mmCIF file of N, CA and C in Angstrom:
data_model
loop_
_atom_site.group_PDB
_atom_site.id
_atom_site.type_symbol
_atom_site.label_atom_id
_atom_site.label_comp_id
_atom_site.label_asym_id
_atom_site.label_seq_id
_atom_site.Cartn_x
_atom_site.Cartn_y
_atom_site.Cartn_z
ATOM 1 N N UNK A 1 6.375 1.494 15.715
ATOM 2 C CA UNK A 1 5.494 2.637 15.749
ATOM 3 C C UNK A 1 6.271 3.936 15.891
ATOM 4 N N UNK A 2 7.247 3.865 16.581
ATOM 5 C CA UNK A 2 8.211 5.067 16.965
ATOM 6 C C UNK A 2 9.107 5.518 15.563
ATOM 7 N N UNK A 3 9.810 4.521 15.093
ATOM 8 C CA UNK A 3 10.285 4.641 14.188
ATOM 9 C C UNK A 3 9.848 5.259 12.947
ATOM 10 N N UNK A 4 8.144 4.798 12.898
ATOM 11 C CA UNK A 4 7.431 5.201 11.883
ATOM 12 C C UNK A 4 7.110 6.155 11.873
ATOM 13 N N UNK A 5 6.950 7.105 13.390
ATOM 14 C CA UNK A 5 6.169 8.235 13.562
ATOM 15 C C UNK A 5 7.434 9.415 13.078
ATOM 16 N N UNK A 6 8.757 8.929 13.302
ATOM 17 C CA UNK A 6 9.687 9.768 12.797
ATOM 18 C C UNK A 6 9.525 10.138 11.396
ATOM 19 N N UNK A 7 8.953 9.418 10.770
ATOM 20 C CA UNK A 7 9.211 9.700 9.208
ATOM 21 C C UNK A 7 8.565 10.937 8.902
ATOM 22 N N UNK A 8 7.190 11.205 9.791
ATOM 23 C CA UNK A 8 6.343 12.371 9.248
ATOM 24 C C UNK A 8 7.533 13.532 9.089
ATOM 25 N N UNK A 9 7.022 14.404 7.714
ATOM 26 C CA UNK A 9 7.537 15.553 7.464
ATOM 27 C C UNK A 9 8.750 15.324 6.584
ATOM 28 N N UNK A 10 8.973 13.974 6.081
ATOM 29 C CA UNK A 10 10.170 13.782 5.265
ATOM 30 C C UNK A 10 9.594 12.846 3.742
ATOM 31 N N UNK A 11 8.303 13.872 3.613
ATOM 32 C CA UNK A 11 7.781 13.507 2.206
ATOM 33 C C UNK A 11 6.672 12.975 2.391
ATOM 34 N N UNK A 12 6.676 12.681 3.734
ATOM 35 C CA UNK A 12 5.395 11.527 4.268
ATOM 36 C C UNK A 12 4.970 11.938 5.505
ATOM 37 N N UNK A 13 3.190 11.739 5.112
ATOM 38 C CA UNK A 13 2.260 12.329 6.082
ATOM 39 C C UNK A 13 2.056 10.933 6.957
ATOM 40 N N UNK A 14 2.358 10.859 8.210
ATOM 41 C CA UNK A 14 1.873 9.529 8.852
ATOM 42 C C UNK A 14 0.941 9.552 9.498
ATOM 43 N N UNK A 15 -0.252 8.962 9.311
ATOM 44 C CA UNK A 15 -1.459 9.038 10.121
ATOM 45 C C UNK A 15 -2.244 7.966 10.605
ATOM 46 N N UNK A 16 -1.816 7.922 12.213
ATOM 47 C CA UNK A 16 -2.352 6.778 13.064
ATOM 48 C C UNK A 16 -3.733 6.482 13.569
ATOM 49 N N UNK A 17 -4.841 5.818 12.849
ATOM 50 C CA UNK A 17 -6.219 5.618 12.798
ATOM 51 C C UNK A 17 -6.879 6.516 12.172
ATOM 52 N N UNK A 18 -6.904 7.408 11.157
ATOM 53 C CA UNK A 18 -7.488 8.538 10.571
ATOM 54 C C UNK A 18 -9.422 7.975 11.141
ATOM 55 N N UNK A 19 -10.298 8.953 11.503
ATOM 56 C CA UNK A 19 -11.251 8.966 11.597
ATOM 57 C C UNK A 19 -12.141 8.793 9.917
ATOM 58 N N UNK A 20 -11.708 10.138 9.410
ATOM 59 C CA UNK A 20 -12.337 9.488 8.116
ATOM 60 C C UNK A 20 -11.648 9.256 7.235
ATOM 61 N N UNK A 21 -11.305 8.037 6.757
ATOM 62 C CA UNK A 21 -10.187 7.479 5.534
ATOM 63 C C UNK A 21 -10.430 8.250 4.092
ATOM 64 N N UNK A 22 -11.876 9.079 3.877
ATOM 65 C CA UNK A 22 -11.641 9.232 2.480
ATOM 66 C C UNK A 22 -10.697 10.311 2.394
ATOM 67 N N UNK A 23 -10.704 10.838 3.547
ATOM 68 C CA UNK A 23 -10.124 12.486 3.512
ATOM 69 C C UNK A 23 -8.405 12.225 3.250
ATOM 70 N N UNK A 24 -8.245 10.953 4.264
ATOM 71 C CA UNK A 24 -6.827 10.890 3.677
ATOM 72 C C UNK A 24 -6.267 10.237 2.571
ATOM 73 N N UNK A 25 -7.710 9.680 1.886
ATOM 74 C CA UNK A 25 -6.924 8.926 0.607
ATOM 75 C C UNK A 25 -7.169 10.072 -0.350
ATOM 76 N N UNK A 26 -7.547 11.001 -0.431
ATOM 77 C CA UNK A 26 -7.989 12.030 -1.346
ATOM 78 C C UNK A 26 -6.586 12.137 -1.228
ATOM 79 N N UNK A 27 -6.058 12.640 -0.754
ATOM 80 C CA UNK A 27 -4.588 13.007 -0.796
ATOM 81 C C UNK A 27 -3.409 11.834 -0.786
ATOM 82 N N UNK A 28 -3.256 10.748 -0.341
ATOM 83 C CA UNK A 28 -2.977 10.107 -0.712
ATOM 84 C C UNK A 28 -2.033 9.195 -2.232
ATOM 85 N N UNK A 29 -1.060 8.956 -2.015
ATOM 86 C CA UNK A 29 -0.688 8.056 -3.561
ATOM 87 C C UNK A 29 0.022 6.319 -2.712
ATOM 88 N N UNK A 30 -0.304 6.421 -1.788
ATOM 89 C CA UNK A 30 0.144 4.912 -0.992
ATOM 90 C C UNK A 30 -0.522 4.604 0.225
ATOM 91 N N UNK A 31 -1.152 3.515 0.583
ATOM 92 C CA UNK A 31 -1.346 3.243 1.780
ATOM 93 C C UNK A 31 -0.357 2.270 2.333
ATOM 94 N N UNK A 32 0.149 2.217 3.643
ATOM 95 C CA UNK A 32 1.282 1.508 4.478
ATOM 96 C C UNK A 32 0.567 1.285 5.466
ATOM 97 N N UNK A 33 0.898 -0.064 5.723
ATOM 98 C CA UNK A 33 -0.046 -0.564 7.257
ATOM 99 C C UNK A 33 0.882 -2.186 7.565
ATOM 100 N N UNK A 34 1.875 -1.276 8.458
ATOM 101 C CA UNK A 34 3.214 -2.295 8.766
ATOM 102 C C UNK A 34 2.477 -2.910 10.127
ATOM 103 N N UNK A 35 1.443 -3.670 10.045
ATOM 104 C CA UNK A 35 1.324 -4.326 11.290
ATOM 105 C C UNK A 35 2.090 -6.106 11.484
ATOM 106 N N UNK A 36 2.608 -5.443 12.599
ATOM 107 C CA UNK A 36 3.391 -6.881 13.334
ATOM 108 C C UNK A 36 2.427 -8.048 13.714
ATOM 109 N N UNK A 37 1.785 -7.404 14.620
ATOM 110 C CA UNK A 37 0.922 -8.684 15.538
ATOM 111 C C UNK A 37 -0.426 -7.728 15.183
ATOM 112 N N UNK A 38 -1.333 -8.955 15.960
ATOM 113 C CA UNK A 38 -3.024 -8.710 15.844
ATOM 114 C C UNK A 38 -3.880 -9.659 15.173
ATOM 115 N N UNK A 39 -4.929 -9.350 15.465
ATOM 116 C CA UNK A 39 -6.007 -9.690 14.947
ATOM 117 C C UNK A 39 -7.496 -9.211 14.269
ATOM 118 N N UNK A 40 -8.460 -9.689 13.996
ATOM 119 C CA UNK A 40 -9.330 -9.326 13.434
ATOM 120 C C UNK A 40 -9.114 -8.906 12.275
ATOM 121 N N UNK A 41 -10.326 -7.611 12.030
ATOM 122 C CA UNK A 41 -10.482 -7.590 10.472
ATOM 123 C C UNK A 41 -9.314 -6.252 10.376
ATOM 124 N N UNK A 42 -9.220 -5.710 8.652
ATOM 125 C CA UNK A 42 -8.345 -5.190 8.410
ATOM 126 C C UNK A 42 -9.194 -4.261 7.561
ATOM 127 N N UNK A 43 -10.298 -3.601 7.972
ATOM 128 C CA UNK A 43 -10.677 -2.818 7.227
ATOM 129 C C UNK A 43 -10.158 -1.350 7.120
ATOM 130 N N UNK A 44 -8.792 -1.064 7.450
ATOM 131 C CA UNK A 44 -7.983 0.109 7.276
ATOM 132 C C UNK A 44 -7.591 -0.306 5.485
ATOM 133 N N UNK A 45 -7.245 -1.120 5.454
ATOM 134 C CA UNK A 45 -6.543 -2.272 4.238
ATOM 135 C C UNK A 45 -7.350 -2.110 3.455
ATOM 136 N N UNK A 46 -8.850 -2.343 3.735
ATOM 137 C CA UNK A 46 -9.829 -2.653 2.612
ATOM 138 C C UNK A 46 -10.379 -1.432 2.127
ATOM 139 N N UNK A 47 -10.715 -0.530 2.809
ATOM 140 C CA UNK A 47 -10.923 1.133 2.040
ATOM 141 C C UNK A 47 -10.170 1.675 1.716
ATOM 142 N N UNK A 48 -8.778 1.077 1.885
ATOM 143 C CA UNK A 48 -7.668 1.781 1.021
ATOM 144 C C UNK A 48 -7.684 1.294 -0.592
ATOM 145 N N UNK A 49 -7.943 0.094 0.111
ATOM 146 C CA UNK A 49 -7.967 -0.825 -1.719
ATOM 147 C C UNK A 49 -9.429 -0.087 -2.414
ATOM 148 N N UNK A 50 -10.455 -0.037 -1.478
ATOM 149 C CA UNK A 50 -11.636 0.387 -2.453
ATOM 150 C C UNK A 50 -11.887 2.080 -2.903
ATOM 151 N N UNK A 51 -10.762 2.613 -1.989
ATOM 152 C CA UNK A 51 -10.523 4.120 -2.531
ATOM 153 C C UNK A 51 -9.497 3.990 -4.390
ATOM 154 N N UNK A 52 -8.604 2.933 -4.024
ATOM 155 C CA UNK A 52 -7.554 2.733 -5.384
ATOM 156 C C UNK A 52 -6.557 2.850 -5.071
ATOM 157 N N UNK A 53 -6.092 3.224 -3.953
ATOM 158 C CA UNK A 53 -4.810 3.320 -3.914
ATOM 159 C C UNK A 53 -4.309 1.807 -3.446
ATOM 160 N N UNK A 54 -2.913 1.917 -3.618
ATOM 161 C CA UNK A 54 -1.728 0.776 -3.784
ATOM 162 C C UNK A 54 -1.733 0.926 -2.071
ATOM 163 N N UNK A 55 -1.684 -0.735 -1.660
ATOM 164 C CA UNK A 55 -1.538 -1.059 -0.191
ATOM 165 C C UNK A 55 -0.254 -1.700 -0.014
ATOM 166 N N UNK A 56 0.384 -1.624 0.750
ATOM 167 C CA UNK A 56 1.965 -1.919 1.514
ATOM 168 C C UNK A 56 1.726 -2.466 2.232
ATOM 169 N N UNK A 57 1.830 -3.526 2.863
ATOM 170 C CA UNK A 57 1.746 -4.263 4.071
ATOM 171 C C UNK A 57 2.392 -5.788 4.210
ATOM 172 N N UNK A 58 2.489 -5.684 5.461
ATOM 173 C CA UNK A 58 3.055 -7.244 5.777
ATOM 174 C C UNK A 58 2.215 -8.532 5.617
ATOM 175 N N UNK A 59 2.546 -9.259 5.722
ATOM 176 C CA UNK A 59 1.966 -10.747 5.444
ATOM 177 C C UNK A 59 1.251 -10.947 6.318
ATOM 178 N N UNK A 60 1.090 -10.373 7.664
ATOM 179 C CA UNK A 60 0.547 -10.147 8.682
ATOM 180 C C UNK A 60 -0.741 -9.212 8.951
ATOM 181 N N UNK A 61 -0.249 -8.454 8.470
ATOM 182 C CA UNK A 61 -1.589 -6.796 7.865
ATOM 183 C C UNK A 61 -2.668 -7.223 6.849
ATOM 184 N N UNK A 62 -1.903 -8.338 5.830
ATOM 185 C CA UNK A 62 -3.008 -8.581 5.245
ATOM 186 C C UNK A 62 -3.484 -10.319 5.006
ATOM 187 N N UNK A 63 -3.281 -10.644 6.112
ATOM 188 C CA UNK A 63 -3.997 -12.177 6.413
ATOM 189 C C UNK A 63 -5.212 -12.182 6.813
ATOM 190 N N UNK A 64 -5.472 -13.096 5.890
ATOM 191 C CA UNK A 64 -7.168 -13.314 5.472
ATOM 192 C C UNK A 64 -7.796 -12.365 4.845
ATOM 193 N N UNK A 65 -7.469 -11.996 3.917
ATOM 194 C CA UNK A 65 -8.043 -10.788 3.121
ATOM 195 C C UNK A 65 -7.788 -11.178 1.635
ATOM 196 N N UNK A 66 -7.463 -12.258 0.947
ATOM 197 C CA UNK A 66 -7.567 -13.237 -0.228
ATOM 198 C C UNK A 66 -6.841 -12.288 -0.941
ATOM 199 N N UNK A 67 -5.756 -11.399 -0.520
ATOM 200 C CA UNK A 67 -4.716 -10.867 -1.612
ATOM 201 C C UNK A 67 -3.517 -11.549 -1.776
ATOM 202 N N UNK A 68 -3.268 -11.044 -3.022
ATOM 203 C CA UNK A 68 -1.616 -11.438 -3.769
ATOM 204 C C UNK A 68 -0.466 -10.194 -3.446
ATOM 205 N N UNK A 69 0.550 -10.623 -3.727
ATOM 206 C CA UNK A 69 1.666 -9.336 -3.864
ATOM 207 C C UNK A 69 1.437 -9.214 -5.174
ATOM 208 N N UNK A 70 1.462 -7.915 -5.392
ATOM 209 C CA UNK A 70 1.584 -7.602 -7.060
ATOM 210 C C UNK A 70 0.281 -7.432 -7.638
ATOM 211 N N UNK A 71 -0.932 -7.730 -7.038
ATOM 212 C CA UNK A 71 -2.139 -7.745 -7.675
ATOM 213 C C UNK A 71 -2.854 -6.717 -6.594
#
């Protein structure tokens, strides 16, 4: 999380739980959602996909959510 929060301002806007997701996918050309551990659902993941943009995530971020890499 620390690591990640460094990146803001080096091309990349990092934003931890956005309240309303459309606002940040409007702007947007990637969603990233490096989660390690957890559970439940992943609907950060899923309005990113249903806004269009391309999702990044670990094998972890997106378990149980019936995606492929590459698709």
């Amino acid at each position: 999380a620390e690591s990640i929060a460094r990146l803001d301002g080096y091309g990349v806007s990092v934003v931890a739980d956005p309240p309303d997701m459309g606002a940040v996918a409007a702007r947007a050309s990637v969603a990233i959602v490096p989660l390690r551990l957890g559970a439940g659902t992943r609907l950060k993941i899923l309005e990113a996909m249903a806004w269009g943009l391309p999702v990044v995530s670990t094998t972890r971020g997106a378990e149980g959510l019936g995606v492929a890499d590459g698709e």
